[in-house]
Every structure is written in structure tokens, then in C-alpha cells.
GROMACS .gro file of C-alpha atoms in nm:
model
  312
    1UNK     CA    1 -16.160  13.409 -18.426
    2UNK     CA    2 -16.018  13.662 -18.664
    3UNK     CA    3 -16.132  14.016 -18.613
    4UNK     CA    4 -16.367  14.192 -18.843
    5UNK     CA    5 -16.226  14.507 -19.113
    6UNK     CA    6 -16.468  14.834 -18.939
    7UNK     CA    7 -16.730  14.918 -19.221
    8UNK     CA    8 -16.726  15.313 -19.066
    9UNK     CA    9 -16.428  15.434 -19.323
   10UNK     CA   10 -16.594  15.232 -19.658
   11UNK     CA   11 -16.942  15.420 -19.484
   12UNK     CA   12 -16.810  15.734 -19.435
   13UNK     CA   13 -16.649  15.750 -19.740
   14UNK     CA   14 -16.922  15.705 -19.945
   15UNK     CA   15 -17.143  15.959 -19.738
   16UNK     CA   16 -16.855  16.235 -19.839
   17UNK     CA   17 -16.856  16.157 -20.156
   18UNK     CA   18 -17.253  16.128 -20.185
   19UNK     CA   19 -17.249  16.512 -20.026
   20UNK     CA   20 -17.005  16.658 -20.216
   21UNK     CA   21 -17.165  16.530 -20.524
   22UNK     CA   22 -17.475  16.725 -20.418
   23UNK     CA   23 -17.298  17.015 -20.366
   24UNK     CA   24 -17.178  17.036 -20.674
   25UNK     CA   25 -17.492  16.965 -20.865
   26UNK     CA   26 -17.621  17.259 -20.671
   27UNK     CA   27 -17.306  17.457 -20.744
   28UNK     CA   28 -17.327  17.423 -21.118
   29UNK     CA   29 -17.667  17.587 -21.146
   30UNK     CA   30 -17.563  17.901 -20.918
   31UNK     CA   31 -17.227  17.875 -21.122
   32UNK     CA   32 -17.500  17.932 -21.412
   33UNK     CA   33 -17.661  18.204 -21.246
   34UNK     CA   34 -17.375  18.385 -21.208
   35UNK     CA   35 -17.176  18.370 -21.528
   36UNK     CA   36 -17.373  18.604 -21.683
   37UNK     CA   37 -17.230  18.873 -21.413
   38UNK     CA   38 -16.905  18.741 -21.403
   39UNK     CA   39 -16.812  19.085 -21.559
   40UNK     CA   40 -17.017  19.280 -21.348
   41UNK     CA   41 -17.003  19.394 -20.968
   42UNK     CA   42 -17.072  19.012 -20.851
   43UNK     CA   43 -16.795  18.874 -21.063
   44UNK     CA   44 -16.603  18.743 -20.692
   45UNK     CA   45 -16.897  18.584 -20.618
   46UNK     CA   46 -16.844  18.365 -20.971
   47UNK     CA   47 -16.487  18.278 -20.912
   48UNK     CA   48 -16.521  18.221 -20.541
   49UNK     CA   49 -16.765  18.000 -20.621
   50UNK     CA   50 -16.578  17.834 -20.949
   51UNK     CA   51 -16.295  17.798 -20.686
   52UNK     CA   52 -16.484  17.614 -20.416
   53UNK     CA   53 -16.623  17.380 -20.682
   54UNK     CA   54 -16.269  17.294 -20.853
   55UNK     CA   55 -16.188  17.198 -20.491
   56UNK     CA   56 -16.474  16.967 -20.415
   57UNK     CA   57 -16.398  16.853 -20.769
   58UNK     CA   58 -16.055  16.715 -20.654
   59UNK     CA   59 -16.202  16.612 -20.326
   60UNK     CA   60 -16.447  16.415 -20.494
   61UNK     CA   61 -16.165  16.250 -20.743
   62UNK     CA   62 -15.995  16.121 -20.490
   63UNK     CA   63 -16.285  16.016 -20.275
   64UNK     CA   64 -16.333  15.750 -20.570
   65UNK     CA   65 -15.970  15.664 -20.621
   66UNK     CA   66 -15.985  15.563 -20.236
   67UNK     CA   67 -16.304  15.403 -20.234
   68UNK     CA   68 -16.167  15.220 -20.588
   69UNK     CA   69 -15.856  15.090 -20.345
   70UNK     CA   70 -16.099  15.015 -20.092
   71UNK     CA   71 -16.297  14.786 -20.319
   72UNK     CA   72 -16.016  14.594 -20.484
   73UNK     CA   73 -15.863  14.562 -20.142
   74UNK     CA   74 -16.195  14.388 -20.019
   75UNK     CA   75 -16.202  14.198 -20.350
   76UNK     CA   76 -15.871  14.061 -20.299
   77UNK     CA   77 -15.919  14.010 -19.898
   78UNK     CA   78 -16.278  13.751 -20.043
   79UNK     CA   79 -16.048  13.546 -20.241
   80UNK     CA   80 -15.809  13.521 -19.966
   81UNK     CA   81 -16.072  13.387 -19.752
   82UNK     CA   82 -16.209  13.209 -20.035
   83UNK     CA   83 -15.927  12.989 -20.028
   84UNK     CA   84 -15.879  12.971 -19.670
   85UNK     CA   85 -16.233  12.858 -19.665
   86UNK     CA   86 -16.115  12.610 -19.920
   87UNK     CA   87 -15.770  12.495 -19.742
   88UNK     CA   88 -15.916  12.465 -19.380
   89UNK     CA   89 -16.246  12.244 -19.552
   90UNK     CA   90 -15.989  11.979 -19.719
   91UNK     CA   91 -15.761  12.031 -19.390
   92UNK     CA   92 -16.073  11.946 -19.170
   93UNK     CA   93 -16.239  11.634 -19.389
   94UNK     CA   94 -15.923  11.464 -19.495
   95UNK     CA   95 -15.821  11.378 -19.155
   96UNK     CA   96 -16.184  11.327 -19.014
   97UNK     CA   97 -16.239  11.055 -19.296
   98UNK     CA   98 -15.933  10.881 -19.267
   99UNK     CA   99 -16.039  10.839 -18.868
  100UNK     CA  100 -16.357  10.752 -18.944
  101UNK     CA  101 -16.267  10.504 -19.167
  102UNK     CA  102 -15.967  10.353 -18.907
  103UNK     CA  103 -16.290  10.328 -18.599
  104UNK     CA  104 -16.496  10.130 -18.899
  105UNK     CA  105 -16.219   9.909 -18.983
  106UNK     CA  106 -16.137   9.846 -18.627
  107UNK     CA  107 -16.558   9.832 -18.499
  108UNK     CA  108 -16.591   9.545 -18.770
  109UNK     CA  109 -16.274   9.366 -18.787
  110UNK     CA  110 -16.085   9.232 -18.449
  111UNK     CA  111 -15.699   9.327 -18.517
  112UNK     CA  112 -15.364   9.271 -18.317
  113UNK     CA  113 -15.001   9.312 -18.329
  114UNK     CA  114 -14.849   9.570 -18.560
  115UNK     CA  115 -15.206   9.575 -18.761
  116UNK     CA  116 -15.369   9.724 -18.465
  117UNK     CA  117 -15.040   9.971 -18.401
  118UNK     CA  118 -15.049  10.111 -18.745
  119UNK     CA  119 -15.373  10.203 -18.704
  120UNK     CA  120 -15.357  10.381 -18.370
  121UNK     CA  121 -15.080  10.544 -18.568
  122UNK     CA  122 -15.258  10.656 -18.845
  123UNK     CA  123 -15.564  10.786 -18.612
  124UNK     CA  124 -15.270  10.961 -18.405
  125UNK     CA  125 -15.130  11.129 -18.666
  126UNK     CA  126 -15.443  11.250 -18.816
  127UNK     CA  127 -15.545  11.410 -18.449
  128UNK     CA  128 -15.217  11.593 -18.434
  129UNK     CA  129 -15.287  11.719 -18.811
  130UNK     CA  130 -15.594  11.877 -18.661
  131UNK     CA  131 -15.459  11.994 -18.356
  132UNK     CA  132 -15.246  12.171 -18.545
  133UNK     CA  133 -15.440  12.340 -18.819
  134UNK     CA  134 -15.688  12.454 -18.492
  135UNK     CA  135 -15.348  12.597 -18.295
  136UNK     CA  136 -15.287  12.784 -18.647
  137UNK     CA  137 -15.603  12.960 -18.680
  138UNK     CA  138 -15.592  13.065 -18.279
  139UNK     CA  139 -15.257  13.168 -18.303
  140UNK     CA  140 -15.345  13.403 -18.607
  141UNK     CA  141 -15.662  13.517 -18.369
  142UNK     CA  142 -15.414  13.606 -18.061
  143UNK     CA  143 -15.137  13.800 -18.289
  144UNK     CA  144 -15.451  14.028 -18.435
  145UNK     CA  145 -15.571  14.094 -18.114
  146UNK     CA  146 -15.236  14.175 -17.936
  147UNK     CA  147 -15.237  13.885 -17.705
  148UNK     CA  148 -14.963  13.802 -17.486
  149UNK     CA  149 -14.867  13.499 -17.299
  150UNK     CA  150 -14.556  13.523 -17.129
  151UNK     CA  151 -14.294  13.773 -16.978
  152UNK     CA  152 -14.062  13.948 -17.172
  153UNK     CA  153 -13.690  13.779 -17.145
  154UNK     CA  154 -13.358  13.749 -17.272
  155UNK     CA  155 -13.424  13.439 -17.485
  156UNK     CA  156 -13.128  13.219 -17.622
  157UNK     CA  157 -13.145  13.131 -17.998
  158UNK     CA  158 -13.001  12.832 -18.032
  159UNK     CA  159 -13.211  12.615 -17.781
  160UNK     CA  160 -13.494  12.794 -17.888
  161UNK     CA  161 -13.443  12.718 -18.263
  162UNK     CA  162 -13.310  12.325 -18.192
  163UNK     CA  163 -13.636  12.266 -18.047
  164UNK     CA  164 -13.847  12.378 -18.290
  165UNK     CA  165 -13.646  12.226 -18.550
  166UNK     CA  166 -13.689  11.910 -18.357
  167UNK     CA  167 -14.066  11.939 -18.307
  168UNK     CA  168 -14.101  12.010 -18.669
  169UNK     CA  169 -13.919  11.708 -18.819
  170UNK     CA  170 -14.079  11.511 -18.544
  171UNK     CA  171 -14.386  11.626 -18.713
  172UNK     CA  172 -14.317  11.555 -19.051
  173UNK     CA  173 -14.157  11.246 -18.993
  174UNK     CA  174 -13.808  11.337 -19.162
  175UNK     CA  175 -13.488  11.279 -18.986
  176UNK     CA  176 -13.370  11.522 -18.752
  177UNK     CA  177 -13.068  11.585 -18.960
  178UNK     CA  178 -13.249  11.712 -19.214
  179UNK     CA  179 -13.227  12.060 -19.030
  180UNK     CA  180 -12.888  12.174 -19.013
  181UNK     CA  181 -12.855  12.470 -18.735
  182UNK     CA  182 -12.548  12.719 -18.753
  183UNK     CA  183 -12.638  12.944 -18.480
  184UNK     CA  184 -12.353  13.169 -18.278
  185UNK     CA  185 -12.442  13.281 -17.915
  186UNK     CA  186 -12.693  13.523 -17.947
  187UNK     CA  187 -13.050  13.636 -17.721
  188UNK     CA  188 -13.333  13.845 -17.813
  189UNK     CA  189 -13.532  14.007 -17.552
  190UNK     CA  190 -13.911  13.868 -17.599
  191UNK     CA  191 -14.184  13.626 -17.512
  192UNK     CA  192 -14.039  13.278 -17.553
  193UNK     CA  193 -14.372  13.221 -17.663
  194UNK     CA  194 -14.359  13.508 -18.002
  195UNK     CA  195 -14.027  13.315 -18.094
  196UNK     CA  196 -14.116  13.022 -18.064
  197UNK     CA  197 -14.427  13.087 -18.313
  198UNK     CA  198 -14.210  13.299 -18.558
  199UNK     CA  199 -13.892  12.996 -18.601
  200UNK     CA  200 -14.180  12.685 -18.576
  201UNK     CA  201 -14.352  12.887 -18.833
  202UNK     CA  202 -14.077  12.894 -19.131
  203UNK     CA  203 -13.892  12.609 -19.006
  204UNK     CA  204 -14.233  12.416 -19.101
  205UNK     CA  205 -14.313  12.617 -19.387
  206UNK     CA  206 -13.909  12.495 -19.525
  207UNK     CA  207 -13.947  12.135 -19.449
  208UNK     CA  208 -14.295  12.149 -19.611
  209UNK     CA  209 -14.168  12.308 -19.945
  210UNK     CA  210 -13.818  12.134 -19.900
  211UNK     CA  211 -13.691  11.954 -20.203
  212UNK     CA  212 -13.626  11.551 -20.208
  213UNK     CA  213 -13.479  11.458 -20.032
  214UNK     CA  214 -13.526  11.748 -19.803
  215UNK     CA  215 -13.273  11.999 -19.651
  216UNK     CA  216 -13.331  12.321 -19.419
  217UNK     CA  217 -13.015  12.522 -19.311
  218UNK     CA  218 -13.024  12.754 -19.027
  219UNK     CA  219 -12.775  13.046 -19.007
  220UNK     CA  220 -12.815  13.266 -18.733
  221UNK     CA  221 -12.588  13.529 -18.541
  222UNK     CA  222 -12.512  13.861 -18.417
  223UNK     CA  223 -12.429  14.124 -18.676
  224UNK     CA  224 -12.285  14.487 -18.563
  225UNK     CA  225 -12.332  14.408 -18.163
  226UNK     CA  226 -12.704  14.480 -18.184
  227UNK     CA  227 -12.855  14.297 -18.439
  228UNK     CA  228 -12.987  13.909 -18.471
  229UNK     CA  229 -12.989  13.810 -18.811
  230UNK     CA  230 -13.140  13.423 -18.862
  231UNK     CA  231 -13.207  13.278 -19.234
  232UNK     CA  232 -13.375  12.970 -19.283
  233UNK     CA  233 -13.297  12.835 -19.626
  234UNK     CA  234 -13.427  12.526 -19.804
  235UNK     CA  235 -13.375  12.342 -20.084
  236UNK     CA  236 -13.735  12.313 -20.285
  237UNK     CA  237 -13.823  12.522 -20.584
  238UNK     CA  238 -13.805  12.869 -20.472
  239UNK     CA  239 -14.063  13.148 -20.442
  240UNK     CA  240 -14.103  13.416 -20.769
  241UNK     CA  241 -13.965  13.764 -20.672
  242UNK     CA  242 -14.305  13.949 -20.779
  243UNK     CA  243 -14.484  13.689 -20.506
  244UNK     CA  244 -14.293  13.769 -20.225
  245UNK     CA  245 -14.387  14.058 -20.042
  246UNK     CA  246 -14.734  13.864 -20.096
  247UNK     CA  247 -14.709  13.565 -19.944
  248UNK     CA  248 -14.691  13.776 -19.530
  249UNK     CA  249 -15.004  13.861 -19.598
  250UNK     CA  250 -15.394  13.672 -19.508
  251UNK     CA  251 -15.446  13.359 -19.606
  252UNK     CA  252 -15.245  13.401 -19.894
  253UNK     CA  253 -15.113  13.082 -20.070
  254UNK     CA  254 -14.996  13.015 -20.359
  255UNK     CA  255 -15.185  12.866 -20.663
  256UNK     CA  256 -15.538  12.718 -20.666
  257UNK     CA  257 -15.630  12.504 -20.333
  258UNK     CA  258 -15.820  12.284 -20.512
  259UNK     CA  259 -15.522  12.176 -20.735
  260UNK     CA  260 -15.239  12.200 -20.415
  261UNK     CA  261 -15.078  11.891 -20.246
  262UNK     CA  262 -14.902  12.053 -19.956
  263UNK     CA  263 -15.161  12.116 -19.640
  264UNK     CA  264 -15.170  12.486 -19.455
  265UNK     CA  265 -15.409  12.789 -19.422
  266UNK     CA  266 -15.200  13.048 -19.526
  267UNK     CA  267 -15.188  13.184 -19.198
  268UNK     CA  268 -14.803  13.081 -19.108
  269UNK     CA  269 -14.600  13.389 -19.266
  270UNK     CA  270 -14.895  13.623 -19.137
  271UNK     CA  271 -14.830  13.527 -18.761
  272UNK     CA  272 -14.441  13.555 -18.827
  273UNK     CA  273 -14.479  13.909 -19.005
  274UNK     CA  274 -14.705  14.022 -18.749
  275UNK     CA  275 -14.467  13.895 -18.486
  276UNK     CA  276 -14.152  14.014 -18.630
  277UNK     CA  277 -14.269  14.380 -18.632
  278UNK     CA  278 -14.397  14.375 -18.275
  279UNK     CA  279 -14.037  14.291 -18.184
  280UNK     CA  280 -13.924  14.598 -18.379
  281UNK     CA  281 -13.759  14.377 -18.684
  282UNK     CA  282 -13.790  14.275 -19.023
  283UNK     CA  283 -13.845  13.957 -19.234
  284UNK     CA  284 -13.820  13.926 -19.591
  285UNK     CA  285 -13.723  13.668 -19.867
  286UNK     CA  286 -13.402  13.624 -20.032
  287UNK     CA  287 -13.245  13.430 -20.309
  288UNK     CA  288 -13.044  13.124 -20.207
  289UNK     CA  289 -12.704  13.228 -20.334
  290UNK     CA  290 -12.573  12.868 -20.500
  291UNK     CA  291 -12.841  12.662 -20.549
  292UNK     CA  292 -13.227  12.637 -20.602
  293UNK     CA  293 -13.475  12.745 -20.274
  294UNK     CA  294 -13.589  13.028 -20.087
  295UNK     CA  295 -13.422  13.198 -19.762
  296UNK     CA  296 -13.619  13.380 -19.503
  297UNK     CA  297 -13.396  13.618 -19.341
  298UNK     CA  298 -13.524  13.769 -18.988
  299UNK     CA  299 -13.383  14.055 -18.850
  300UNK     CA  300 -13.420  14.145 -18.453
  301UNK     CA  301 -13.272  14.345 -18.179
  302UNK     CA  302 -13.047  14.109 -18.025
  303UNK     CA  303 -12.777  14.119 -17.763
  304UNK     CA  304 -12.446  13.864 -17.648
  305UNK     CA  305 -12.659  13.618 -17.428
  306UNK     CA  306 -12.545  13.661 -17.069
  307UNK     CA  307 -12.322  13.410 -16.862
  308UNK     CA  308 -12.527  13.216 -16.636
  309UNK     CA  309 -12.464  13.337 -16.247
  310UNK     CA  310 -12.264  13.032 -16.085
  311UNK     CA  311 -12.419  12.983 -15.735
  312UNK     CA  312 -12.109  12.996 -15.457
   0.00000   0.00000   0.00000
């Protein structure tokens, strides 16, 4: 389950600004009181008090510039969830009618042969599609509450990223060539677990958004002796440079659910971002450099993976 925003800064906020508008109310009528003597003995009194109130003023100002943030923040955060609301609804009842409809067929008709396999087929791959979209949204639950599984390591790239290239084409029923890996002898200390999340993550979200027919490239090495950099580049249309910093965020997606033919939650990049920066690096989107697509490029502590001990 994905944690609840506090209400106690929106709350707090409001009770400032609620307080200081009293004050100054109160202010202005003393203020009133005293400018006739503001030439006379009590004339500190006046611009103490025209001093304190210019403050609170400000205070006040920018009270309602942060509670205006606050607001369009929240605003933006419903329609986030507004879609993901949508997404996870058409993820959930597409695959729950198409299995209803295969137990129907089979309850009513008697079937054999490679009839009856397609349709255990069909029912398997629509379980998987749910299993999935559940593992999504837990995944996205564990990385916002700091949830670890797993001790911390010196994990190999390459294996790591062959099988999740592997598992991902396996899932999407493209040929496992389809992925082309590039990866030089390199290890980042972490959870296998947190890596394996971060490279299924965009290795999915390329093949999904991969052109036709689709191709994924992974680069990935050591740069200065302390660095891993990885990018994971596709072929499909490409992502707008004003959306990118965007899509890492909440169930953001782009476009209209209603109107969108590839499945997800939105919830993908926010587990790698979230991921990334626990590991002390950085992921961002880049242009591909000849051709049409998008490039994630991950940047993480890394080291020269160490020779395995040879027992004597």
C-alpha cells in the first residue's frame, strides 16, 4: 500500500497564516491609534509597530505562495492517481474477462489438442499479466517505505542485466535477440534485489515502447575507475525533452489512459528513481544520438568485479 502525504504541514500552514492575519487586523487599528502621535513622544511605538506589521506582511505573502504550491502540488498528485486509478481498473478487468470468458468456453464446450493448449495459454498469460501489475504496485509500496530484502554485495552487471533482459522478452514474447547487451566487467555494491528492480524496470519499459520491429541496446561499463554508467536505448518514438524529468515521478504516464494501448501503472520509473538515489546515483534521459528513441542512462558507484577465489 502506498503511504499517505502528512496533512500536519497543509494544517499548520494554514493555522499561521489564519493568526497572522489576525494580528494584523488588530495591528492596523493600533497602527491607527497611533499615527496621530507618530510626531509626538510615542512616535517608536508607531514605527515599531509599522515594522512588526511589514514583517508579518511578508510572512503572510509567502505563507500563501507555499500553501498555493501546496495546492497545485495536491492537484497534480489527484490526477496522477486519477489515472493510476484508471490504468490499474483496465489492467485488472481486461485480463479477468478474457479468463472468464476462456473457463466459459471451456465449462460449455469439451476441447482437445492444440484448441485446449491455446487456451491454457491464453489463461496463463493473462495470470502472469496480473501477477505482474500486483508485484508493481508492492514493489512501489516497499521502495516508499525503505524496505529491504537482501544483503548488500558486490553484484556483477552483466549476469544481472542478461537475466532480466531474458525475463523481459520472455514476457513479451519477442525474441531474445531483440536485446542487444554491451556490458564490460563491472560490479556495484547493492541488494541484488534493488538492481534487479531498477534494469527489469527500463528494460520493460524499452521493449514496451520499442519500435517495430523492436530493438533495445544495452551499453554498460566502468567510466573513471569508480563509476558504472549503463544506458538502455530503444528504438520507438522518443520521449519530449519538457516531459522528462516528469515521467520519475507517481503514477505519471503519458497521455490520456483512456485513449493508451500500451499496459502499466506508471509506477516503473518511480521505483527505479527511488532506487537509483538510495544507491547514491543518478538516472536521467538522453537523446539517442543517430536515430529515433529514448536512452536511459544510470549512473552508480561501481568497482572492477573481483576474480573469483580458486579453491586449492
Amino acid at each position: 500500500m502506498l503511504p499517505r502525504r502528512p496533512l500536519s504541514l497543509p494544517i499548520t500552514l494554514a493555522v499561521v497564516m489564519i493568526l497572522l492575519l489576525v494580528v494584523l487586523t488588530v495591528g492596523w487599528v493600533i497602527l491607527n491609534v497611533f499615527g496621530a502621535l507618530a510626531n509626538s513622544r510615542f512616535a517608536y511605538v508607531y514605527w515599531a509597530l509599522l515594522s512588526i506589521g511589514t514583517t508579518f506582511t511578508l510572512l503572510l505573502v509567502a505563507g500563501v505562495v507555499i500553501y498555493l504550491a501546496l495546492t497545485i502540488k495536491a492537484i497534480n498528485l489527484n490526477r496522477r492517481q486519477s489515472n493510476f486509478v484508471d490504468s490499474v481498473t483496465h489492467e485488472l478487468k481486461s485480463p479477468i474477462a478474457s479468463l472468464k470468458l476462456c473457463l466459459q468456453t471451456l465449462k460449455r464446450r469439451q476441447m482437445t489438442g492444440p484448441e485446449l493448449a491455446d487456451f491454457y495459454r491464453y489463461m496463463i498469460e493473462d495470470v502472469e499479466r496480473l501477477d505482474h501489475l500486483i508485484n508493481q504496485v508492492l514493489d512501489a509500496g516497499r521502495v516508499d517505505a525503505g524496505y529491504v530484502d537482501g544483503e548488500v554485495e558486490d553484484v556483477e552487471l552483466g549476469p544481472l542485466v542478461r537475466e532480466c533482459a531474458e525475463m523481459v522478452c520472455l514476457r513479451y514474447r519477442v525474441p531474445p535477440e531483440t536485446v542487444v547487451l554491451r556490458v564490460e566487467p563491472c560490479a556495484v555494491r547493492a541488494r541484488r534485489a534493488d538492481l534487479d528492480l531498477v534494469f527489469r524496470n527500463l528494460l520493460d519499459n524499452a521493449v514496451k515502447y520499442a519500435g517495430t520491429p523492436p530493438r533495445v541496446e544495452v551499453v554498460a561499463g566502468l567510466q573513471g575507475g569508480r563509476t558504472v554508467v549503463a544506458r538502455i536505448g530503444d528504438n520507438g518514438p522518443g520521449i519530449p525533452r519538457r516531459l522528462r524529468r516528469k515521467l520519475f515521478g507517481r503514477f505519471v504516464r503519458l497521455g490520456s489512459e483512456l485513449e493508451r494501448e500500451k499496459p502499466g501503472t506508471g509506477l516503473g520509473l518511480y521505483i527505479v528513481r527511488n532506487l537509483v538515489h538510495r544507491l547514491r546515483g543518478t538516472v536521467r534521459v538522453v537523446d539517442q544520438p543517430s536515430c529515433p528513441g529514448a536512452v536511459f542512462e544510470v549512473r552508480l558507484p561501481g568497482q572492477v568485479p573481483s576474480a573469483p577465489e580458486i579453491a586449492s
